PDB file of C-alpha atoms and ligand atoms in Angstrom:
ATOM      1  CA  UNK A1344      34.682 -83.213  32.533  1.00 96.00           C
ATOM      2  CA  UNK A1345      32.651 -80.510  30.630  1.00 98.00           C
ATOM      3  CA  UNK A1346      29.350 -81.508  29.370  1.00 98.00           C
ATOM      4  CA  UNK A1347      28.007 -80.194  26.061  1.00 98.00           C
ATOM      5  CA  UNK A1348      24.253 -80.865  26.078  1.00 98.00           C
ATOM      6  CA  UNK A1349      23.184 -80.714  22.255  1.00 98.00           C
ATOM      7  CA  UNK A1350      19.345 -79.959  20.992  1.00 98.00           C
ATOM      8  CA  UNK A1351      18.788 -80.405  16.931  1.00 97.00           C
ATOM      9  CA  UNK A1352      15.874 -78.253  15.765  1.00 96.00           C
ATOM     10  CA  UNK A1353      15.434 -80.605  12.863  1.00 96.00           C
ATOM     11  CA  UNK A1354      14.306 -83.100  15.731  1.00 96.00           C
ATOM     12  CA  UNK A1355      13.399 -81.899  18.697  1.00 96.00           C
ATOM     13  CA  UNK A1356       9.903 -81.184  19.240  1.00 96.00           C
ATOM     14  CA  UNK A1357       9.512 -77.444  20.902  1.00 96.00           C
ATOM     15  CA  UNK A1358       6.948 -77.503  23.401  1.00 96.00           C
ATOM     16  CA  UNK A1359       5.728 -73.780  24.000  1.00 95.00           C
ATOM     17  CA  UNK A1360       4.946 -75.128  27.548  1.00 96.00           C
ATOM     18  CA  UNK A1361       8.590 -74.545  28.630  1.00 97.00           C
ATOM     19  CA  UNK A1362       8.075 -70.469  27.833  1.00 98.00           C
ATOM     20  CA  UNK A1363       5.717 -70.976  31.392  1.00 97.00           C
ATOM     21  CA  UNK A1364       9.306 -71.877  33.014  1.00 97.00           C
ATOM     22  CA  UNK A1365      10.994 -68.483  31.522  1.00 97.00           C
ATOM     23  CA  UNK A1366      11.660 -65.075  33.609  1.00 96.00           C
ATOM     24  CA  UNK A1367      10.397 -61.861  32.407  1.00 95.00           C
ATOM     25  CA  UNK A1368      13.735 -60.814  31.057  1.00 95.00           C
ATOM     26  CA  UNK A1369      13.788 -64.249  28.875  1.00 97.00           C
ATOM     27  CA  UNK A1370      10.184 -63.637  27.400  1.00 97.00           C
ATOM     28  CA  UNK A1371      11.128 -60.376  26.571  1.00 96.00           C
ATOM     29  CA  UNK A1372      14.046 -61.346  24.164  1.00 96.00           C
ATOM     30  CA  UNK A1373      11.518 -64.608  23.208  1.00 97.00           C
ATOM     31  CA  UNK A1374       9.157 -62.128  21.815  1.00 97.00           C
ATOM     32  CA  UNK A1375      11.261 -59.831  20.515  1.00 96.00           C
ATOM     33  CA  UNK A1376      13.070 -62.606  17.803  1.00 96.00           C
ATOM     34  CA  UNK A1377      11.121 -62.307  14.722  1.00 97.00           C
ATOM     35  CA  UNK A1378      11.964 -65.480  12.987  1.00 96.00           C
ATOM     36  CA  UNK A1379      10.108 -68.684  14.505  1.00 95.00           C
ATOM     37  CA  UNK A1380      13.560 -70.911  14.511  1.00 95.00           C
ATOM     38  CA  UNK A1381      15.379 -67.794  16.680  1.00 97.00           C
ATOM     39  CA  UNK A1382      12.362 -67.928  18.693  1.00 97.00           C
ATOM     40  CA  UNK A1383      13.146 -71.555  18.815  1.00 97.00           C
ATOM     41  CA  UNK A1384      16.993 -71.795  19.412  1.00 97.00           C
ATOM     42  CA  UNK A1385      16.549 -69.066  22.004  1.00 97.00           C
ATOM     43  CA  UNK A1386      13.790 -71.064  24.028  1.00 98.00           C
ATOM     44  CA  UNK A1387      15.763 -74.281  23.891  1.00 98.00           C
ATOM     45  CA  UNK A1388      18.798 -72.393  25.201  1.00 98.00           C
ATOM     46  CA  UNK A1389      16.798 -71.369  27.746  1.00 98.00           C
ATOM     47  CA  UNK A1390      15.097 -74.512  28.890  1.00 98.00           C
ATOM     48  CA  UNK A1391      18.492 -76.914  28.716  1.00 98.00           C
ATOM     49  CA  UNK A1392      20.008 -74.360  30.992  1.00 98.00           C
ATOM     50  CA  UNK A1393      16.844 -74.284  33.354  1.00 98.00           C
ATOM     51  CA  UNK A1394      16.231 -78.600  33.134  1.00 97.00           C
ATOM     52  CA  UNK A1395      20.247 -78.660  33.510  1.00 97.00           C
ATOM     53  CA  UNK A1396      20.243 -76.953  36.797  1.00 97.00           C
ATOM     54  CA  UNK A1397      17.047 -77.965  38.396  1.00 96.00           C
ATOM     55  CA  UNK A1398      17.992 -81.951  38.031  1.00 93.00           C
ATOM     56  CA  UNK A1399      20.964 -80.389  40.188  1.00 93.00           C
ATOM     57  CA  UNK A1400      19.727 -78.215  42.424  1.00 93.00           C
ATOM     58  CA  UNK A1401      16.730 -80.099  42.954  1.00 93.00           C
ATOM     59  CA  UNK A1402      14.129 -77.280  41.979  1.00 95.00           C
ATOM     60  CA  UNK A1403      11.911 -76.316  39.529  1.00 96.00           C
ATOM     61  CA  UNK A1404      13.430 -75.444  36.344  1.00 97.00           C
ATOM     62  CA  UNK A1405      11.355 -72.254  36.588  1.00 97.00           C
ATOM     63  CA  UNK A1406      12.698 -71.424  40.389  1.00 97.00           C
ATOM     64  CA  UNK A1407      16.552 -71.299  38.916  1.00 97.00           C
ATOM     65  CA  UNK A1408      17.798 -67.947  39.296  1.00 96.00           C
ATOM     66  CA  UNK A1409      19.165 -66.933  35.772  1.00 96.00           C
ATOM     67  CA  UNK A1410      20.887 -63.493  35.425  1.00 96.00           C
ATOM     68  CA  UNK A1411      22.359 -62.380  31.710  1.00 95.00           C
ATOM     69  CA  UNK A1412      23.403 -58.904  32.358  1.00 94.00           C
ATOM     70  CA  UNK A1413      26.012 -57.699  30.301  1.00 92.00           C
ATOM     71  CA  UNK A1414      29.443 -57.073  32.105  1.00 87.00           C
ATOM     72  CA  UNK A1415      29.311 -53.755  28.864  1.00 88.00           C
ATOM     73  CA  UNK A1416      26.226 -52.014  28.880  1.00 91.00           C
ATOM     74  CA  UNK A1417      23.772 -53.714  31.987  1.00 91.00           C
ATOM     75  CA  UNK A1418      21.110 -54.824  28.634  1.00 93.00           C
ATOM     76  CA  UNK A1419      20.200 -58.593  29.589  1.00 92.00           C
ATOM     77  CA  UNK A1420      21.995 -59.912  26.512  1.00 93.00           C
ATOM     78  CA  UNK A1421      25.092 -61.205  27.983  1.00 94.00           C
ATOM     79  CA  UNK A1422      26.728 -64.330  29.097  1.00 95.00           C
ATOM     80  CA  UNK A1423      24.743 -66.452  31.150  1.00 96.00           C
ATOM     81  CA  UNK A1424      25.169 -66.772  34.972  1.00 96.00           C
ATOM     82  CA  UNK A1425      23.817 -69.023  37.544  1.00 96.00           C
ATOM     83  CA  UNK A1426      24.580 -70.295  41.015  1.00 93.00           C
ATOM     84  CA  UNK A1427      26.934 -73.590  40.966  1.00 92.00           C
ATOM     85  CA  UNK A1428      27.591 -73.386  37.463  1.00 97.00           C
ATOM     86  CA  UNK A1429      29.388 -72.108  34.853  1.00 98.00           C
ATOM     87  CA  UNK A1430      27.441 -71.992  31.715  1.00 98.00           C
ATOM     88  CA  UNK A1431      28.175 -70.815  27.948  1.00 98.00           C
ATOM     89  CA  UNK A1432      24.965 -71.195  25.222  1.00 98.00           C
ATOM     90  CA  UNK A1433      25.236 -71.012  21.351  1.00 98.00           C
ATOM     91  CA  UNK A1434      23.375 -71.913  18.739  1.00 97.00           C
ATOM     92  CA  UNK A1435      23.406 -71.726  14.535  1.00 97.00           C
ATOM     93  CA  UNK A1436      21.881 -73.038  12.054  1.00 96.00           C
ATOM     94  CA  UNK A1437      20.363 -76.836  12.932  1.00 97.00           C
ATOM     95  CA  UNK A1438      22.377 -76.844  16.794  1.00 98.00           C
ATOM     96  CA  UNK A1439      21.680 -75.527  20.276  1.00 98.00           C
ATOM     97  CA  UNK A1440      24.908 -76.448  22.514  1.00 98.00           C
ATOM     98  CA  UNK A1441      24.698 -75.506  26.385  1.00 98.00           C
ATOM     99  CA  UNK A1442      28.658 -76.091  27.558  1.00 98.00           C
ATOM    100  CA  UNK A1443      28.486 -76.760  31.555  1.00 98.00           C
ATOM    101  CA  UNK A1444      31.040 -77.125  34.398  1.00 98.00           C
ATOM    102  CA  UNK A1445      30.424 -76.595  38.200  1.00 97.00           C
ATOM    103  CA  UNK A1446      33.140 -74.205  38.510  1.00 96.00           C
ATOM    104  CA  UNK A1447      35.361 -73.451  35.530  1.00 97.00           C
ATOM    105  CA  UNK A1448      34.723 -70.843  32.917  1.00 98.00           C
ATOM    106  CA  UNK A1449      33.728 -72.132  29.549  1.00 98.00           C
ATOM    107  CA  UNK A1450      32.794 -70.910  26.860  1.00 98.00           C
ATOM    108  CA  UNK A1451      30.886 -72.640  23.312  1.00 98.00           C
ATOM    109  CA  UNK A1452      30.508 -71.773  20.070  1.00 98.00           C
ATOM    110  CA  UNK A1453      28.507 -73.478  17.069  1.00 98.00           C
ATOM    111  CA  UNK A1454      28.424 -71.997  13.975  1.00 98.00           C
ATOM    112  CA  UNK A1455      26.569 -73.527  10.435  1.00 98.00           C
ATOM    113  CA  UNK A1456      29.186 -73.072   7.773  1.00 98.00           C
ATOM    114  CA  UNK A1457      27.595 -70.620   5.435  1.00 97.00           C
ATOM    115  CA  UNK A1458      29.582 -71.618   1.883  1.00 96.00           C
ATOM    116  CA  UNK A1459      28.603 -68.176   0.285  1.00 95.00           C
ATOM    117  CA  UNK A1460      30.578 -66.538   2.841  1.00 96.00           C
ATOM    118  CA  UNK A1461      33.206 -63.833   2.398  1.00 95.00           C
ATOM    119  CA  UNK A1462      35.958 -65.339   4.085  1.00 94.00           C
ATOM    120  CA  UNK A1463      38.774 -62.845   2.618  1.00 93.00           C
ATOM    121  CA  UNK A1464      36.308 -59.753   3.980  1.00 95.00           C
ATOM    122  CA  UNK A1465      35.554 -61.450   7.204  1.00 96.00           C
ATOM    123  CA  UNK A1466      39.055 -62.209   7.735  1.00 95.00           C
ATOM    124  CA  UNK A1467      40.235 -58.644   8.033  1.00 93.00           C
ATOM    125  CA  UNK A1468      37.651 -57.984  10.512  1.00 94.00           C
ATOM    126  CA  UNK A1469      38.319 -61.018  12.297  1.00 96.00           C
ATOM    127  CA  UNK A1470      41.851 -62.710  11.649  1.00 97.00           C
ATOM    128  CA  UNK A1471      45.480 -62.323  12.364  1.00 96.00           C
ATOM    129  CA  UNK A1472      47.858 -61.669   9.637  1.00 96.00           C
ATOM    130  CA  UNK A1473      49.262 -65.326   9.928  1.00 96.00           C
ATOM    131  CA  UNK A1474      45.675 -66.746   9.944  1.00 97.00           C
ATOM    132  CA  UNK A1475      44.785 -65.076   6.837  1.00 97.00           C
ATOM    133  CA  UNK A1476      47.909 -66.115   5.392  1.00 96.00           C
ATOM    134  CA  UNK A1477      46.454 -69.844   6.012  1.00 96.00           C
ATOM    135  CA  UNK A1478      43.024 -68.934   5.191  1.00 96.00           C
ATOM    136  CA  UNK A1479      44.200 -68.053   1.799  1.00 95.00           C
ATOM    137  CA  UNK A1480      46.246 -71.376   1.128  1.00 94.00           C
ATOM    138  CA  UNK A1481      43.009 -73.839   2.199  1.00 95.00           C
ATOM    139  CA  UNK A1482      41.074 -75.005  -0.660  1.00 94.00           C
ATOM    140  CA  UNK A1483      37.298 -74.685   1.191  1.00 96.00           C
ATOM    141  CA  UNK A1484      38.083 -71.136   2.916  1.00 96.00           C
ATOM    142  CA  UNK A1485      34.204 -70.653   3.903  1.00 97.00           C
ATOM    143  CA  UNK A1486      34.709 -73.853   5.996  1.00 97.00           C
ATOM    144  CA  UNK A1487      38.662 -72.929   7.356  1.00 97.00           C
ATOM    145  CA  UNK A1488      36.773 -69.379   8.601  1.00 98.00           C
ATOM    146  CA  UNK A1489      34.447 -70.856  10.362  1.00 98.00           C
ATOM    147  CA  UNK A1490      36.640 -73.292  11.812  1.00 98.00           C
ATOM    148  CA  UNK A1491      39.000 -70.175  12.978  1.00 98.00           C
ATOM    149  CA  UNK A1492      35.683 -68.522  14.175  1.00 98.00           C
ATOM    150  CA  UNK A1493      34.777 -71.182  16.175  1.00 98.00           C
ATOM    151  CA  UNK A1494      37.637 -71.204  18.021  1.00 98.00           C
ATOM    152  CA  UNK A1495      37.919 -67.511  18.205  1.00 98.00           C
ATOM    153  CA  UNK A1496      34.378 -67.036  19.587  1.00 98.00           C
ATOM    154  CA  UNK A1497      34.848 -69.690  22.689  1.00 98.00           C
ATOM    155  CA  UNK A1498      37.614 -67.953  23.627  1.00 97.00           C
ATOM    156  CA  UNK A1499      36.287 -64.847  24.507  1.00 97.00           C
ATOM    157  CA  UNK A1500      32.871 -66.192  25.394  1.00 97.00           C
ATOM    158  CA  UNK A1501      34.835 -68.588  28.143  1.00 97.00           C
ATOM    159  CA  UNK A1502      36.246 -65.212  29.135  1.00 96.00           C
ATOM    160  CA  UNK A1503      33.252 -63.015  28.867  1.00 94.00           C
ATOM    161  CA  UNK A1504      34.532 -60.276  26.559  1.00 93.00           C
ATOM    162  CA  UNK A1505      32.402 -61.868  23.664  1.00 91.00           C
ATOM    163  CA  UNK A1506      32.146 -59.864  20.869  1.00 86.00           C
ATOM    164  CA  UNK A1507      34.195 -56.203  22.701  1.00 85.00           C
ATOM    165  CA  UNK A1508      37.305 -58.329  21.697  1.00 90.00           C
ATOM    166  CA  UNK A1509      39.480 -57.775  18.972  1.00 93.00           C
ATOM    167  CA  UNK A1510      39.777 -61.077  17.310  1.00 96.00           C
ATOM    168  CA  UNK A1511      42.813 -59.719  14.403  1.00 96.00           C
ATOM    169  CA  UNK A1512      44.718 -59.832  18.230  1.00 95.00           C
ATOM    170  CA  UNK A1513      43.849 -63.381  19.099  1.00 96.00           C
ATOM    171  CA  UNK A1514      45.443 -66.188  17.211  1.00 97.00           C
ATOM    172  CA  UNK A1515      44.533 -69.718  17.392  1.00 97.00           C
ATOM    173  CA  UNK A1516      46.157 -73.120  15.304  1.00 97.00           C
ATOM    174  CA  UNK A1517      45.385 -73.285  11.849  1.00 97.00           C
ATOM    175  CA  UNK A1518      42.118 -75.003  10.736  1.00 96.00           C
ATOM    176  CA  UNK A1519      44.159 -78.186   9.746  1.00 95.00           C
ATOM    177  CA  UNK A1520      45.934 -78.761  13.209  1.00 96.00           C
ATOM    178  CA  UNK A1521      44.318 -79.047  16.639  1.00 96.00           C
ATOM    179  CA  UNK A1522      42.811 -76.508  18.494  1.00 97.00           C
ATOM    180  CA  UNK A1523      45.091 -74.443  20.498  1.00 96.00           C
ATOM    181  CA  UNK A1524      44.910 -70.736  21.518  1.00 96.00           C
ATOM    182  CA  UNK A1525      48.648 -69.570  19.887  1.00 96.00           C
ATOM    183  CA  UNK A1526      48.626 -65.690  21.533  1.00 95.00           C
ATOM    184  CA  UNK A1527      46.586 -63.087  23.000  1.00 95.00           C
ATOM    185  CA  UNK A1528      48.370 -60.309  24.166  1.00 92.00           C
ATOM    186  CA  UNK A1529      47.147 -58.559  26.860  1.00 86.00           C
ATOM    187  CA  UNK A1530      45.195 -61.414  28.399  1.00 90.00           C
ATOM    188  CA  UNK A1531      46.329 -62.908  31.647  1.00 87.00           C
ATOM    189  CA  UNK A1532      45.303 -66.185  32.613  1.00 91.00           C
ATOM    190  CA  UNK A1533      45.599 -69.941  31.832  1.00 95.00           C
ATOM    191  CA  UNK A1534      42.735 -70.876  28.230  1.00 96.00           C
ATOM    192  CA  UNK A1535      42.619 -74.239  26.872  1.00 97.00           C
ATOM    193  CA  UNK A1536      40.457 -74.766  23.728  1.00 97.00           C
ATOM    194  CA  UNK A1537      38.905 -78.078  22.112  1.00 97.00           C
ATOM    195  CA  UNK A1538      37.556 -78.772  18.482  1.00 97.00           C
ATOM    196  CA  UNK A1539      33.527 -80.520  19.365  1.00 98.00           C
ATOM    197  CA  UNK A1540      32.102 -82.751  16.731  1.00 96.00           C
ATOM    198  CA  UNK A1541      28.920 -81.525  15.711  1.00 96.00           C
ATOM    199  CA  UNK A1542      27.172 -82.138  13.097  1.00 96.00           C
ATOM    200  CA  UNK A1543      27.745 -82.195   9.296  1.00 95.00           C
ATOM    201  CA  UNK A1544      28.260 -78.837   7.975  1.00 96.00           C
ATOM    202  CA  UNK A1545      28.690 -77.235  11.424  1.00 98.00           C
ATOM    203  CA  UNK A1546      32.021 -76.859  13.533  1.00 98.00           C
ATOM    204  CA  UNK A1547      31.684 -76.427  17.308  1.00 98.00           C
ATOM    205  CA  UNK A1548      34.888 -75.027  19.286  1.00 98.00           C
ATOM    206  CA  UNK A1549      34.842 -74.732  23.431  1.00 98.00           C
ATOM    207  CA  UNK A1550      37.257 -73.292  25.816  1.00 98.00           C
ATOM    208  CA  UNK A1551      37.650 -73.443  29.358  1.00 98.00           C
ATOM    209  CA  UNK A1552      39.458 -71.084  31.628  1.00 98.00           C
ATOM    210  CA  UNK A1553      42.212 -73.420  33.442  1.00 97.00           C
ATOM    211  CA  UNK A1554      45.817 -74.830  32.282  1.00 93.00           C
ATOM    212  CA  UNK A1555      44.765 -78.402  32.724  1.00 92.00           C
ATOM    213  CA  UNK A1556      43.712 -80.037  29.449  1.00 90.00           C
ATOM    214  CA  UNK A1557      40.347 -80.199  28.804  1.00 92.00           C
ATOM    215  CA  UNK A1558      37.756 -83.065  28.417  1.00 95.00           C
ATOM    216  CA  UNK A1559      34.686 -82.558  26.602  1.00 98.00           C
ATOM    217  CA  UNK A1560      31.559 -84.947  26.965  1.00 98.00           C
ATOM    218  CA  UNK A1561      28.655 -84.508  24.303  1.00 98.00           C
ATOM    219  CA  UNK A1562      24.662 -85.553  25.543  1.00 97.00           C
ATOM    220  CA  UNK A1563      21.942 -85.552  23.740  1.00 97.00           C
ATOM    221  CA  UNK A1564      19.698 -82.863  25.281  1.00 97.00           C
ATOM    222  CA  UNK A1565      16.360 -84.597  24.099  1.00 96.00           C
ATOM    223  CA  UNK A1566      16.350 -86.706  27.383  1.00 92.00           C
ATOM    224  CA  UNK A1567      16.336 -83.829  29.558  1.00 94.00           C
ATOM    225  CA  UNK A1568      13.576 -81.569  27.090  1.00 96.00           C
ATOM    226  CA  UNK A1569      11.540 -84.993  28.218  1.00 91.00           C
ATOM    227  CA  UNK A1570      11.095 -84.826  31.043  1.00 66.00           C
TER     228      UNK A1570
HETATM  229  C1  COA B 386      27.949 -63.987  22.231  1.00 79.16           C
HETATM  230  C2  COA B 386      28.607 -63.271  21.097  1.00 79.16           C
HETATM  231  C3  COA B 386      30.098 -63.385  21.293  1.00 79.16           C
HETATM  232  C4  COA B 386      28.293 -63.848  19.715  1.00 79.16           C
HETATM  233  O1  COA B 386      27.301 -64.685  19.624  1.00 79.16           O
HETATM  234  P1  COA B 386      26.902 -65.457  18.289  1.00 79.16           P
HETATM  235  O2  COA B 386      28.044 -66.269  17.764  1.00 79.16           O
HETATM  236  O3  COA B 386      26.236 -64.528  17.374  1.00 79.16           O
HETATM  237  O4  COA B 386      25.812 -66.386  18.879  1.00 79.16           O
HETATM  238  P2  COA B 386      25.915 -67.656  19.810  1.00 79.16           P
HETATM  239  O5  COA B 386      24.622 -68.337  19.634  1.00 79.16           O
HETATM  240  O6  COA B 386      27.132 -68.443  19.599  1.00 79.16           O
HETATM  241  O7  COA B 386      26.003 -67.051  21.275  1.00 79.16           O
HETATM  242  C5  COA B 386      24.954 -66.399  21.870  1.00 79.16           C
HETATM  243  C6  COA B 386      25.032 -66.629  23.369  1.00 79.16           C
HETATM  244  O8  COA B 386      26.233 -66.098  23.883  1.00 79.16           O
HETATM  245  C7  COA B 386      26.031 -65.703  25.218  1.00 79.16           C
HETATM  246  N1  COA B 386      26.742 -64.435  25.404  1.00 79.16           N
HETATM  247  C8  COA B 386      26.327 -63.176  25.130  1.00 79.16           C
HETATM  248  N2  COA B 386      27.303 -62.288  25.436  1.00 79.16           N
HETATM  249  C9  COA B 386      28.347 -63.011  25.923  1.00 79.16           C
HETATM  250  C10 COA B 386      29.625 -62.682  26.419  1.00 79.16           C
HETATM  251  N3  COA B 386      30.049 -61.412  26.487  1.00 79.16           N
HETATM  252  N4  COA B 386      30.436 -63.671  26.827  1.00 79.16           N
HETATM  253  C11 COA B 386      30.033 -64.948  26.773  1.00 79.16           C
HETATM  254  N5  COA B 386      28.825 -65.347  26.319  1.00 79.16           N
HETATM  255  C12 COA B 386      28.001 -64.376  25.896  1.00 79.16           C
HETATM  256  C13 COA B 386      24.554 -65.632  25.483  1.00 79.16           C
HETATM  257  O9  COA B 386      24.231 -66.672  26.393  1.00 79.16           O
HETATM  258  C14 COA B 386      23.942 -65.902  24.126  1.00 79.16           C
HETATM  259  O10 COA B 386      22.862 -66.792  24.219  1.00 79.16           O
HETATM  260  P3  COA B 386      21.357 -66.335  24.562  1.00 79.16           P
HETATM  261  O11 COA B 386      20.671 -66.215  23.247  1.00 79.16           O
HETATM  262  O12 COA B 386      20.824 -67.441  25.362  1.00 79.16           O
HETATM  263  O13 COA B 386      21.399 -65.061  25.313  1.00 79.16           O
HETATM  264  C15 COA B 386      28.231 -61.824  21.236  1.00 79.16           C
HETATM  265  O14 COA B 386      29.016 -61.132  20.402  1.00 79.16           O
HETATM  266  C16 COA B 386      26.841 -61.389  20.949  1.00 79.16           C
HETATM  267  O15 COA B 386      26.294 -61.549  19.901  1.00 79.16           O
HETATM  268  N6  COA B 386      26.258 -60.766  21.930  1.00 79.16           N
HETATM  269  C17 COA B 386      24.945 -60.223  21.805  1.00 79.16           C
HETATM  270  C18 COA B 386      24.822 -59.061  22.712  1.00 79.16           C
HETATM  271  C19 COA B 386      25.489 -57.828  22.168  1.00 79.16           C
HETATM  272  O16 COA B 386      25.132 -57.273  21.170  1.00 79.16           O
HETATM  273  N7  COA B 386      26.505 -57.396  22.901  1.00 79.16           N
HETATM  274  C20 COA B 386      27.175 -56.184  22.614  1.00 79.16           C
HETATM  275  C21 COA B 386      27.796 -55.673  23.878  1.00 79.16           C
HETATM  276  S1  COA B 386      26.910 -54.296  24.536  1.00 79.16           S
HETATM  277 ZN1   ZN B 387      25.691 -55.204  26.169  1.00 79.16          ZN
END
């Protein structure tokens, strides 16, 4: 079972406290987000991972070893790796998801449908032929992108080529139909992918790096920002 621990910044109280529980490499990119709810998503990222592994590994959240270098350029901006875990963070507009599973790859992604959005742009960035083809038929297209990005995005976060991918390559199920990764050539390997209820005006998609089906589990992180 994969566990998606979910904070809501409309509701959860941010205690700068938890920045005491941070590395040097995470107060770094703390400091360097401009906007107060970045600095905010980014901290609670931070801390669910931490208070997720310490209940586990019976330590301090700030004694968990964290390491985010990325597998591109060596920057500290990548996916996020710890010992015992496989981890995936995203977060958009009111959501901070933390996807976890002791051993199998997984990757999340949230995204806050922005309706001003130029889906027909984005999509030649960012689609296959036959997704744009069913972009253009659905009658809320901001909404059918982002569904289509979701899904996109936890793919290649669950495999760690995050944004060096070429998405036109990667084709999922249409927005209407249940998730399912449809082709990736060149990429070896069993992926199974999962629509996550969110919240209203969000989509959430996760993927996991195995051929069994996947089961998804969604906690409220506020518990574990308690204690
Ligand atoms: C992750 C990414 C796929 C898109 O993210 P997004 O949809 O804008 O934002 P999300 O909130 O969903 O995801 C961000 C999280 O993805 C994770 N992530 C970053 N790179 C990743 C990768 N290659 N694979 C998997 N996860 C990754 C990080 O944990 C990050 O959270 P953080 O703020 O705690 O560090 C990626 O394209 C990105 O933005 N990376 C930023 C670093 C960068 O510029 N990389 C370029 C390569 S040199
Ligand atoms: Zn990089």
């Amino acid at each position: 079972m994969i566990e998606i621990w979910w904070a809501r910044l409309s509701t959860q109280p941010i205690d700068r406290a938890w920045i005491d529980d941070l590395n040097s490499v995470e107060r770094e990119r703390l400091a360097a987000y401009q906007r107060v709810e970045d600095q905010d998503r980014f901290l609670l990222g931070c801390t669910i991972v931490r208070r997720l592994l310490a209940g586990r590994q019976q330590l301090p959240p700030a004694r968990i070893a964290i390491d985010r270098t990325c597998a591109d350029c060596g920057r500290p901006h990548g996916k996020v790796r710890a010992q015992g875990a496989e981890l995936s963070i995203s977060h958009s507009g009111d959501l901070v998801g933390v996807a976890f599973h002791p051993t199998t790859p997984v990757g999340l992604d949230v995204e806050l449908i922005n309706p001003g959005l130029d889906a027909v742009a984005l999509a030649r960035v960012s689609l296959a032929p036959a997704e744009t083809e069913e972009l253009l038929k659905a009658d809320d297209q901001a909404a059918a992108f982002t569904t289509y990005w979701t899904r996109k995005e936890a793919v290649v976060k669950a495999t760690g080529d995050g944004i060096g991918a070429d998405l036109t390559k990667l084709e999922v199920s249409p927005p209407d139909q249940p998730a399912a990764l449809l082709s990736w050539p060149g990429h070896d390997g069993p992926i199974q992918l999962l629509d996550i209820e969110s919240a209203p005006n969000h989509r959430a998609a996760l993927a996991a790096l195995t051929d069994k089906e996947i089961e998804a589990v969604n906690r409220e992180a506020a518990e574990l920002l308690r204690s």
